[in-house]
């Protein structure tokens, strides 16, 4: 495959011509895809937060006061 250089006055070929399919951002499906991705990322963050809050008391109880102080330091 030969490389195409974009010179002055020439525009790059559209994504459809290069990749064979339209870019997702150029389709009406972009909005729902962004919302799904945001919801998934938020759900993952909340799940990680809940798990860390549940694990903190177990870690503190397991280590005890002195070793937890060293762990924090």
XYZ file of N, CA, C and O in Angstrom:
292
model
N 0.846 -1.174 0.000
C 0.000 0.000 0.000
C 0.887 1.232 0.000
O 1.840 1.321 0.760
N 0.598 2.167 -0.829
C 1.400 3.378 -0.906
C 0.891 4.409 0.073
O -0.293 4.449 0.404
N 1.796 5.225 0.546
C 1.414 6.281 1.474
C 0.925 7.485 0.692
O 1.466 7.817 -0.353
N -0.095 8.122 1.207
C -0.608 9.339 0.586
C -0.247 10.509 1.488
O -0.545 10.511 2.672
N 0.400 11.462 0.927
C 0.737 12.657 1.682
C -0.241 13.756 1.300
O -0.549 13.950 0.136
N -0.697 14.436 2.309
C -1.637 15.526 2.075
C -0.813 16.789 1.879
O -0.110 17.218 2.775
N -0.917 17.331 0.725
C -0.175 18.547 0.433
C -1.071 19.756 0.538
O -2.248 19.663 0.894
N -0.533 20.919 0.234
C -1.345 22.129 0.270
C -2.490 22.035 -0.729
O -2.310 21.631 -1.871
N -3.673 22.343 -0.277
C -4.827 22.320 -1.150
C -5.470 20.956 -1.296
O -6.494 20.815 -1.941
N -4.884 19.923 -0.726
C -5.462 18.572 -0.785
C -5.971 18.192 0.580
O -5.322 18.416 1.588
N -7.123 17.596 0.583
C -7.693 17.140 1.845
C -7.532 15.633 1.939
O -7.521 14.940 0.924
N -7.412 15.113 3.165
C -7.298 13.656 3.301
C -8.595 12.987 2.876
O -9.667 13.587 2.924
N -8.530 11.733 2.452
C -9.753 11.032 2.053
C -10.651 10.813 3.264
O -10.179 10.730 4.395
N -11.952 10.735 3.063
C -12.854 10.496 4.193
C -12.593 9.126 4.817
O -12.061 8.228 4.178
N -12.974 8.997 6.067
C -12.737 7.753 6.806
C -13.418 6.570 6.135
O -12.907 5.455 6.167
N -14.582 6.801 5.514
C -15.296 5.697 4.872
C -14.458 5.094 3.741
O -14.460 3.889 3.525
N -13.743 5.943 3.021
C -12.943 5.458 1.901
C -11.723 4.690 2.380
O -11.288 3.731 1.750
N -11.176 5.089 3.513
C -9.976 4.438 4.029
C -10.317 3.153 4.768
O -9.722 2.112 4.564
N -11.295 3.222 5.651
C -11.613 2.089 6.520
C -12.753 1.230 5.997
O -12.949 0.122 6.468
N -13.538 1.745 5.105
C -14.647 0.972 4.578
C -15.923 1.100 5.375
O -16.931 0.527 5.035
N -15.913 1.827 6.467
C -17.099 2.008 7.286
C -17.099 3.432 7.829
O -16.045 4.015 8.034
N -18.275 4.001 8.071
C -18.310 5.359 8.616
C -17.811 5.374 10.066
O -17.912 4.380 10.789
N -17.276 6.493 10.456
C -16.819 6.675 11.828
C -18.032 6.730 12.747
O -19.074 7.282 12.387
N -17.928 6.167 13.939
C -19.045 6.139 14.878
C -19.505 7.551 15.218
O -20.693 7.802 15.383
N -18.576 8.486 15.294
C -18.954 9.849 15.643
C -19.772 10.529 14.552
O -20.408 11.541 14.807
N -19.750 9.991 13.361
C -20.520 10.550 12.261
C -21.905 9.924 12.130
O -22.648 10.251 11.210
N -22.265 9.032 13.028
C -23.551 8.347 12.948
C -24.448 8.757 14.116
O -23.967 9.277 15.125
N -25.738 8.520 14.021
C -26.645 8.830 15.130
C -26.430 7.931 16.352
O -26.954 8.204 17.422
N -25.663 6.871 16.211
C -25.416 5.965 17.339
C -24.374 6.506 18.303
O -24.117 5.892 19.338
N -23.776 7.654 18.001
C -22.719 8.203 18.843
C -23.242 8.584 20.229
O -22.593 8.315 21.242
N -24.416 9.210 20.284
C -24.975 9.640 21.567
C -25.255 8.477 22.505
O -24.780 8.471 23.645
N -26.012 7.470 22.056
C -26.269 6.323 22.936
C -24.984 5.584 23.335
O -24.874 5.103 24.459
N -24.021 5.505 22.434
C -22.762 4.836 22.772
C -22.026 5.604 23.860
O -21.460 5.008 24.786
N -22.032 6.925 23.784
C -21.383 7.742 24.808
C -22.091 7.593 26.146
O -21.442 7.508 27.196
N -23.420 7.557 26.122
C -24.169 7.383 27.372
C -23.913 6.015 27.995
O -23.741 5.905 29.214
N -23.885 4.966 27.161
C -23.603 3.626 27.685
C -22.207 3.572 28.287
O -21.997 3.001 29.360
N -21.244 4.156 27.610
C -19.878 4.154 28.114
C -19.758 4.917 29.423
O -19.077 4.481 30.356
N -20.435 6.052 29.510
C -20.405 6.842 30.746
C -21.069 6.092 31.889
O -20.572 6.098 33.021
N -22.188 5.448 31.594
C -22.886 4.686 32.638
C -22.038 3.512 33.106
O -21.966 3.227 34.313
N -21.384 2.836 32.180
C -20.531 1.707 32.548
C -19.340 2.162 33.389
O -18.991 1.520 34.383
N -18.742 3.275 33.007
C -17.606 3.796 33.774
C -18.037 4.231 35.172
O -17.350 3.967 36.154
N -19.199 4.876 35.281
C -19.712 5.297 36.580
C -20.038 4.090 37.452
O -19.723 4.074 38.648
N -20.660 3.072 36.868
C -20.984 1.865 37.631
C -19.716 1.172 38.124
O -19.662 0.701 39.266
N -18.688 1.131 37.294
C -17.420 0.541 37.725
C -16.786 1.319 38.861
O -16.240 0.736 39.810
N -16.864 2.646 38.790
C -16.306 3.479 39.858
C -17.061 3.248 41.164
O -16.449 3.096 42.226
N -18.388 3.218 41.095
C -19.199 3.012 42.308
C -18.937 1.628 42.892
O -18.809 1.477 44.116
N -18.825 0.615 42.049
C -18.548 -0.738 42.534
C -17.185 -0.799 43.230
O -17.061 -1.392 44.307
N -16.181 -0.182 42.648
C -14.853 -0.167 43.268
C -14.883 0.584 44.595
O -14.229 0.173 45.568
N -15.645 1.670 44.658
C -15.765 2.429 45.899
C -16.430 1.605 46.992
O -15.960 1.565 48.136
N -17.501 0.897 46.647
C -18.210 0.067 47.626
C -17.313 -1.063 48.113
O -17.258 -1.354 49.318
N -16.584 -1.694 47.200
C -15.688 -2.776 47.606
C -14.565 -2.272 48.515
O -14.197 -2.940 49.483
N -14.029 -1.102 48.225
C -12.960 -0.570 49.076
C -13.495 -0.181 50.453
O -12.817 -0.370 51.466
N -14.717 0.357 50.490
C -15.309 0.686 51.789
C -15.633 -0.572 52.589
O -15.557 -0.560 53.827
N -15.983 -1.649 51.925
C -16.260 -2.909 52.628
C -14.968 -3.564 53.096
O -14.947 -4.236 54.139
N -13.873 -3.386 52.355
C -12.612 -4.031 52.703
C -11.860 -3.288 53.804
O -11.066 -3.897 54.535
N -12.075 -1.990 53.947
C -11.329 -1.196 54.933
C -11.504 -1.714 56.363
O -10.504 -1.914 57.070
N -12.726 -1.956 56.848
C -12.855 -2.466 58.219
C -12.215 -3.847 58.400
O -11.656 -4.146 59.467
N -12.296 -4.678 57.369
C -11.678 -6.005 57.467
C -10.162 -5.886 57.568
O -9.527 -6.605 58.350
N -9.575 -4.988 56.800
C -8.132 -4.774 56.856
C -7.716 -4.228 58.208
O -6.732 -4.700 58.805
N -8.460 -3.263 58.712
C -8.130 -2.672 60.020
C -8.238 -3.719 61.125
O -7.369 -3.819 61.995
N -9.273 -4.514 61.088
C -9.457 -5.542 62.118
C -8.359 -6.609 62.026
O -7.856 -7.084 63.034
N -7.979 -6.977 60.817
C -6.957 -8.002 60.626
C -5.574 -7.520 61.093
O -4.841 -8.263 61.740
N -5.216 -6.293 60.774
C -3.893 -5.791 61.110
C -3.756 -5.406 62.581
O -2.676 -5.516 63.144
N -4.810 -4.933 63.179
C -4.718 -4.461 64.544
C -4.235 -3.017 64.557
O -3.855 -2.436 63.541
N -4.216 -2.453 65.767
C -3.942 -1.031 65.886
C -2.507 -0.677 65.502
O -2.269 0.258 64.739
N -1.528 -1.425 66.003
C -0.124 -1.078 65.770
C 0.258 -1.303 64.305
O 0.824 -0.418 63.656
N -0.067 -2.475 63.772
C 0.320 -2.752 62.378
C -0.463 -1.894 61.385
O 0.065 -1.528 60.341
N -1.699 -1.517 61.724
C -2.432 -0.620 60.843
C -1.790 0.761 60.833
O -1.724 1.415 59.804
N -1.315 1.208 61.986
C -0.604 2.483 62.054
C 0.646 2.465 61.183
O 0.944 3.434 60.490
N 1.374 1.355 61.212
C 2.557 1.224 60.336
C 2.132 1.202 58.873
O 2.808 1.768 58.022
N 1.048 0.518 58.573
C 0.552 0.427 57.191
C 0.186 1.829 56.671
O 0.529 2.194 55.557
N -0.485 2.595 57.509
C -0.868 3.950 57.112
C 0.357 4.831 56.927
O 0.443 5.620 55.987
N 1.318 4.672 57.814
C 2.538 5.498 57.717
C 3.327 5.137 56.494
O 3.821 5.955 55.779
